[in-house]
mmCIF file of C-alpha atoms in Angstrom:
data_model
loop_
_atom_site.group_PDB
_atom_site.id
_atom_site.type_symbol
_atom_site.label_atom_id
_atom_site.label_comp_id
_atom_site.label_asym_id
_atom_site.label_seq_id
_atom_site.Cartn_x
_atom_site.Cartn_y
_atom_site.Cartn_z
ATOM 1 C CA UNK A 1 17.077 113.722 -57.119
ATOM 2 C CA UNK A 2 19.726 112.693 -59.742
ATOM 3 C CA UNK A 3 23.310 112.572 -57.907
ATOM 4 C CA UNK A 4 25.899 113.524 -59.710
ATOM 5 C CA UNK A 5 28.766 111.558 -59.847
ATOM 6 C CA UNK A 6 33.031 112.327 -61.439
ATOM 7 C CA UNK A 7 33.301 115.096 -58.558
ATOM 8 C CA UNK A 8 34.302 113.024 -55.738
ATOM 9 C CA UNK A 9 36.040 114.908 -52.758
ATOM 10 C CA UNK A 10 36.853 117.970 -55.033
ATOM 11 C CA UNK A 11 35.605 121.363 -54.537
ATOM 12 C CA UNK A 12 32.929 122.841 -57.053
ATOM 13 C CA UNK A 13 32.055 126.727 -57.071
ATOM 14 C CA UNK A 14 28.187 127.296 -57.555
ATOM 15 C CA UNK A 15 27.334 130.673 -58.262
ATOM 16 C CA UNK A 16 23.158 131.538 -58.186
ATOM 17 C CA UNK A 17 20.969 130.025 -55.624
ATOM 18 C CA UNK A 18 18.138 130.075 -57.381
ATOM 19 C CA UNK A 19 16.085 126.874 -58.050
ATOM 20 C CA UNK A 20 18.412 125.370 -60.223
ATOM 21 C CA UNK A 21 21.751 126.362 -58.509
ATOM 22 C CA UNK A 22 20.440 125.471 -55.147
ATOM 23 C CA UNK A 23 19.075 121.824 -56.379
ATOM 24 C CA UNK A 24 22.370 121.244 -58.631
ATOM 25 C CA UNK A 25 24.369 121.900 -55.261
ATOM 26 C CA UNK A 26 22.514 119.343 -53.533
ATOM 27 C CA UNK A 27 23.017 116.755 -56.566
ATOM 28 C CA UNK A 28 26.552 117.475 -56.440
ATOM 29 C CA UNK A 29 26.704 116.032 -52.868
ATOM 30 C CA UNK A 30 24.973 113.392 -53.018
ATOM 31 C CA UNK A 31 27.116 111.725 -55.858
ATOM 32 C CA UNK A 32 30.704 112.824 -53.634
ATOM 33 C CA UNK A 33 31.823 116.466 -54.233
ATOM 34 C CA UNK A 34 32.216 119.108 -51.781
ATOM 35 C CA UNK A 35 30.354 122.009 -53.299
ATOM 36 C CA UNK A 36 31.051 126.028 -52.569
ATOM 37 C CA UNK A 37 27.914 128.313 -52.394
ATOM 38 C CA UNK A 38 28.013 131.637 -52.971
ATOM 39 C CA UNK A 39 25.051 134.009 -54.288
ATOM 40 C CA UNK A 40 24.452 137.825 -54.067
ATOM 41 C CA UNK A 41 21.554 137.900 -51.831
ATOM 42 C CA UNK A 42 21.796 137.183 -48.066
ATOM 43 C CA UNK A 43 18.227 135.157 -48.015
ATOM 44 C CA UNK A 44 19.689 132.700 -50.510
ATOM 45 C CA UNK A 45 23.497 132.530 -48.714
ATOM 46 C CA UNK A 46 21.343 131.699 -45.429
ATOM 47 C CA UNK A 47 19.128 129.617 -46.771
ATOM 48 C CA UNK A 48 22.027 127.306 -47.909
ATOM 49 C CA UNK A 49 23.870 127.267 -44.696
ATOM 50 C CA UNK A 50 20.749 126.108 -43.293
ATOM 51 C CA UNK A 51 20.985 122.665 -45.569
ATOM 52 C CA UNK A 52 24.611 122.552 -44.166
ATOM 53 C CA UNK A 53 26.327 123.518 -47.144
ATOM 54 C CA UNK A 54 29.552 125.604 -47.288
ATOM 55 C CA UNK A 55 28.895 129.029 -48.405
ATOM 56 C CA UNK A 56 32.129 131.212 -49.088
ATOM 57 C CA UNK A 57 32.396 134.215 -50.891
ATOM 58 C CA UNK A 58 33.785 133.806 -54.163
ATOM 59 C CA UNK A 59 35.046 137.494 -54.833
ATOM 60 C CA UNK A 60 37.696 135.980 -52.311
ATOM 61 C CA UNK A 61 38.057 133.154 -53.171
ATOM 62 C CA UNK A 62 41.204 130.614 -54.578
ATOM 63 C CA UNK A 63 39.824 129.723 -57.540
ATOM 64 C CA UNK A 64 42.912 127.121 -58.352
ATOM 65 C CA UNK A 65 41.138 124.798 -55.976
ATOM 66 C CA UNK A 66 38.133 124.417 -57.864
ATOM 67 C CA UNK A 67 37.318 121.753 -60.277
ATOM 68 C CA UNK A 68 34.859 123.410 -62.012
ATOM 69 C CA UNK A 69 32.249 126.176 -61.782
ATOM 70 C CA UNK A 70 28.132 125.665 -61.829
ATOM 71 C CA UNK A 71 26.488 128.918 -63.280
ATOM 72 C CA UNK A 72 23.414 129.664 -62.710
ATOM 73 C CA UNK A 73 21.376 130.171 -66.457
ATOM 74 C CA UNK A 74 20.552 133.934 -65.216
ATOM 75 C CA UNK A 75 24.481 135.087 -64.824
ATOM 76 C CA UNK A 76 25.744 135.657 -68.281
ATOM 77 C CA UNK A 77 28.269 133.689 -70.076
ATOM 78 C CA UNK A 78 29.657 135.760 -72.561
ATOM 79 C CA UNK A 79 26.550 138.878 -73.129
ATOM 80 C CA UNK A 80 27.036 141.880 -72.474
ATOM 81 C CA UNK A 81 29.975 141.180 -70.261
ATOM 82 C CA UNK A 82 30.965 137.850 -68.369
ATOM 83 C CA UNK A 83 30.121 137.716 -65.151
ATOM 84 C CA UNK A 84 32.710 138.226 -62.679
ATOM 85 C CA UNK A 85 32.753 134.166 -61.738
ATOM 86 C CA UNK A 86 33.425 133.598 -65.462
ATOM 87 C CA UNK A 87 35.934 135.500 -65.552
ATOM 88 C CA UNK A 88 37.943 134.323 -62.188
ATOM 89 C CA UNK A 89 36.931 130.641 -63.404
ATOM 90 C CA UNK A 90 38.820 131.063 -66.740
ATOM 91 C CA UNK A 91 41.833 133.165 -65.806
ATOM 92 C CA UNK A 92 42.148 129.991 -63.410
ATOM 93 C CA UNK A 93 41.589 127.046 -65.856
ATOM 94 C CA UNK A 94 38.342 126.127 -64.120
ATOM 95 C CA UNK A 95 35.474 124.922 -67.012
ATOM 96 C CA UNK A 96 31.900 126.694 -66.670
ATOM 97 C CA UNK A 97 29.163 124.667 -67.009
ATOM 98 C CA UNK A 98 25.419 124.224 -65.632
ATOM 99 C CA UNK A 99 22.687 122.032 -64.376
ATOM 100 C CA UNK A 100 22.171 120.709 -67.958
ATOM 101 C CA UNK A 101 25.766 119.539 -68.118
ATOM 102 C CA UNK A 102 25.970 118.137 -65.058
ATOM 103 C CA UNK A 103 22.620 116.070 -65.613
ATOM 104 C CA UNK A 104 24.386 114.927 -69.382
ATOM 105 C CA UNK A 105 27.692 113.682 -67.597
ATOM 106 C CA UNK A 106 25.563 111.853 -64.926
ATOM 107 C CA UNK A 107 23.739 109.822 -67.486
ATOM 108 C CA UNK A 108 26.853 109.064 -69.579
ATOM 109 C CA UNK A 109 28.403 107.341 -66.173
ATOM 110 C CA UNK A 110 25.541 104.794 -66.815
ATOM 111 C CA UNK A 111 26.392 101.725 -68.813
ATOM 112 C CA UNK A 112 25.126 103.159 -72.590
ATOM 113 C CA UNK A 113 22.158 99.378 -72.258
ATOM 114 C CA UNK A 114 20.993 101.202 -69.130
ATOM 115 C CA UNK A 115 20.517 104.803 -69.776
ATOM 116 C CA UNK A 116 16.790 106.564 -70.267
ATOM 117 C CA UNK A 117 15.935 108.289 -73.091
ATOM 118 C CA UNK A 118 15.842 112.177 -73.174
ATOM 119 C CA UNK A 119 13.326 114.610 -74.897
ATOM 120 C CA UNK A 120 14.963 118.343 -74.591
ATOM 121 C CA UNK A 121 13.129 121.290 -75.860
ATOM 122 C CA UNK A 122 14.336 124.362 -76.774
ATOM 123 C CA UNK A 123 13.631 127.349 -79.293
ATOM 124 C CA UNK A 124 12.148 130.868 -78.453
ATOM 125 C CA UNK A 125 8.203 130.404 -78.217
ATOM 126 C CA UNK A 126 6.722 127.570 -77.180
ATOM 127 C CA UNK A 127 8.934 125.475 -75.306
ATOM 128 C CA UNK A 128 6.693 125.113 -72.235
ATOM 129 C CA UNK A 129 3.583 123.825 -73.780
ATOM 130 C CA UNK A 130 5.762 121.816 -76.727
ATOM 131 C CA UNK A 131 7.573 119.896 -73.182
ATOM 132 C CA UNK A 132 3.857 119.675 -71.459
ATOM 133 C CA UNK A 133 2.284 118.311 -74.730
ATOM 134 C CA UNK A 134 5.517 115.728 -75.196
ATOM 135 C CA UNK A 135 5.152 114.351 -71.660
ATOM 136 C CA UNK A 136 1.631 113.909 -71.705
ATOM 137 C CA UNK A 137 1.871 111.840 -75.373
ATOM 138 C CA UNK A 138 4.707 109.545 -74.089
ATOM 139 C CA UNK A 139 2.820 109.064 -70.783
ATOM 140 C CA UNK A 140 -0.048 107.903 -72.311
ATOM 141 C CA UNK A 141 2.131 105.291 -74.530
ATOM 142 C CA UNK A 142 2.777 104.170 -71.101
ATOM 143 C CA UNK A 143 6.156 104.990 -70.429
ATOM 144 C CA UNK A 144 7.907 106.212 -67.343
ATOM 145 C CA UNK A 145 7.789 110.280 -67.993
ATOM 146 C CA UNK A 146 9.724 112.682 -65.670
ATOM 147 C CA UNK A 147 9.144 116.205 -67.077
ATOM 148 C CA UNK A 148 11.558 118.770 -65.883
ATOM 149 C CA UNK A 149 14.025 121.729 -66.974
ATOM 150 C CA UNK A 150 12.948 125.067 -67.129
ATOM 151 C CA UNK A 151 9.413 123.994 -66.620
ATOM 152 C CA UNK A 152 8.361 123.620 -63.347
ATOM 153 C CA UNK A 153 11.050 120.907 -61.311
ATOM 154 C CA UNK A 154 15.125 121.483 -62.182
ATOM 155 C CA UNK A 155 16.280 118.360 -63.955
ATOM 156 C CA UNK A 156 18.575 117.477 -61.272
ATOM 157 C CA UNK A 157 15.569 117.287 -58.575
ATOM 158 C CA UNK A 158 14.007 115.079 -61.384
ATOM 159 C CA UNK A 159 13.732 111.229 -60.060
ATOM 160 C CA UNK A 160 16.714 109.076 -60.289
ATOM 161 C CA UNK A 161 17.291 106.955 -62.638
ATOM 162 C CA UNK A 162 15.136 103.763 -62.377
ATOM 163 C CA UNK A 163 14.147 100.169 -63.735
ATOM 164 C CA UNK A 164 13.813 99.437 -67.012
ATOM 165 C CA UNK A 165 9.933 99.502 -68.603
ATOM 166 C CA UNK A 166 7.733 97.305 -69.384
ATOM 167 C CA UNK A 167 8.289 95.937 -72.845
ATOM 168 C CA UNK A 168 8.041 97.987 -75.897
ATOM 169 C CA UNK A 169 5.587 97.281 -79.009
ATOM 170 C CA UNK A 170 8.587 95.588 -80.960
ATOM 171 C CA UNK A 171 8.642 92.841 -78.318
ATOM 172 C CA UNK A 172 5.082 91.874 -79.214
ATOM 173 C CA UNK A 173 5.699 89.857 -82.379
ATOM 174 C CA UNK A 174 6.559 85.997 -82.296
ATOM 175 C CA UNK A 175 9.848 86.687 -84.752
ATOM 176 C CA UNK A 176 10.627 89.293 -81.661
ATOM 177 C CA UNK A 177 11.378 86.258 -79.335
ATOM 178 C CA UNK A 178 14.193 86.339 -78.864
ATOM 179 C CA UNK A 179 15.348 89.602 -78.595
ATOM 180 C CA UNK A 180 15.075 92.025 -75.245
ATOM 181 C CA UNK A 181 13.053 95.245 -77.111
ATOM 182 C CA UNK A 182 12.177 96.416 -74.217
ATOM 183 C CA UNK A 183 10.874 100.620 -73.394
ATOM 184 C CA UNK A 184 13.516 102.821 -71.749
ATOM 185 C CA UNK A 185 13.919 102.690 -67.876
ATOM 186 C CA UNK A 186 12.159 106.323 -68.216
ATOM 187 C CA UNK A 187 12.130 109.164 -70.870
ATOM 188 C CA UNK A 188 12.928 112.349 -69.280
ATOM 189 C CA UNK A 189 11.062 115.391 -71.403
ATOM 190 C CA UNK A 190 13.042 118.695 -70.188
ATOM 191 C CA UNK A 191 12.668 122.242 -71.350
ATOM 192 C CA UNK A 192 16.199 123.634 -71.902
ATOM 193 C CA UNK A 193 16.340 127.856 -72.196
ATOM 194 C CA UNK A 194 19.799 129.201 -74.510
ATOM 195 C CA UNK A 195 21.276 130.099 -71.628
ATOM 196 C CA UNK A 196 21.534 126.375 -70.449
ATOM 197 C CA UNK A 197 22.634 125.350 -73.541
ATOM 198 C CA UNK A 198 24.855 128.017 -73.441
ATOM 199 C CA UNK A 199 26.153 126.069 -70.461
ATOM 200 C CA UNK A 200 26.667 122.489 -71.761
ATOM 201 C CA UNK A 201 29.180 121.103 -73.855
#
């Protein structure tokens, strides 16, 4: 799991316990913030107050004491209508975002010398396959590959972010000496749907 960190001790409204609301909720707490659940089917609202996380129904909610709303990619943004947790999150100043975002800002907390390289796919046919074929390829180059998104695992259940690779091919040369060229700590390869972009800033 990637933890997300910047939401320490403040309250975070995610809406959609799917796979990736559910899994963003859980990254959430693990890097400090106090996330609200709230989805419209009972089986997912249970299955979250099973993990032990507060689930409260948003329709009631005080939406000034949120620092920010997770959507999940199937609620609409803006087409045909917002959905009704847009629509309390802007009339209260609170930004909309989603699990795309919130895996962005986590890597940007990382010193910019330590961060792993990312691969996102997106486009109308083919993204599935294109994000396979890309993982395989970098995998045998013998990189570090964590391949994610909308394609199988949510990027936020993806592993954390590790140790830097083994040495790249521009360290092989003797005029390389002296320099640290050295592979990413890992290349994550993630298929991203236009709803999650919709989602990111």
């Amino acid at each position: 799991m990637i933890p997300v960190p910047g939401f320490e001790g403040r309250r975070i409204a995610v809406f959609g316990l799917g796979r990736s609301g559910l899994t963003a909720a859980r990254a959430l707490k693990a890097g400090g913030a106090l996330p609200v659940l709230w989805d419209d089917s009972v089986s997912s609202r249970m299955q979250a107050e099973a993990e032990g996380f507060v689930v409260e129904d948003l329709t009631v909610a005080d939406w000034s004491g949120f620092a920010a709303l997770v959507l999940s990619p199937g609620a609409p943004l803006t087409h045909p209508k917002p959905h009704w947790t847009v629509e309390k999150a802007r009339a209260a100043g609170v930004e909309v975002i989603g699990d795309i975002e919130l895996f962005a800002r986590a890597i940007a907390t990382l010193p910019e010398g330590e961060r792993p390289a990312v691969v996102a796919i997106t486009g109308t046919n083919g993204k599935s396959t294109t994000t396979a074929l890309i993982g395989w390829v970098l995998k045998q180059a013998g990189l570090t590959v964590h391949v994610g998104g909308n394609i199988g695992i949510g990027v936020l259940a993806l592993p954390g972010f590790g140790e830097r690779g083994p040495p790249g091919p521009l360290s092989a040369g003797p005029q390389e000496a002296d320099v640290d060229v050295r592979a990413p700590k890992a290349v994550y390869v993630i298929e991203v749907s236009s709803y999650q972009l919709d989602l990111t800033t």
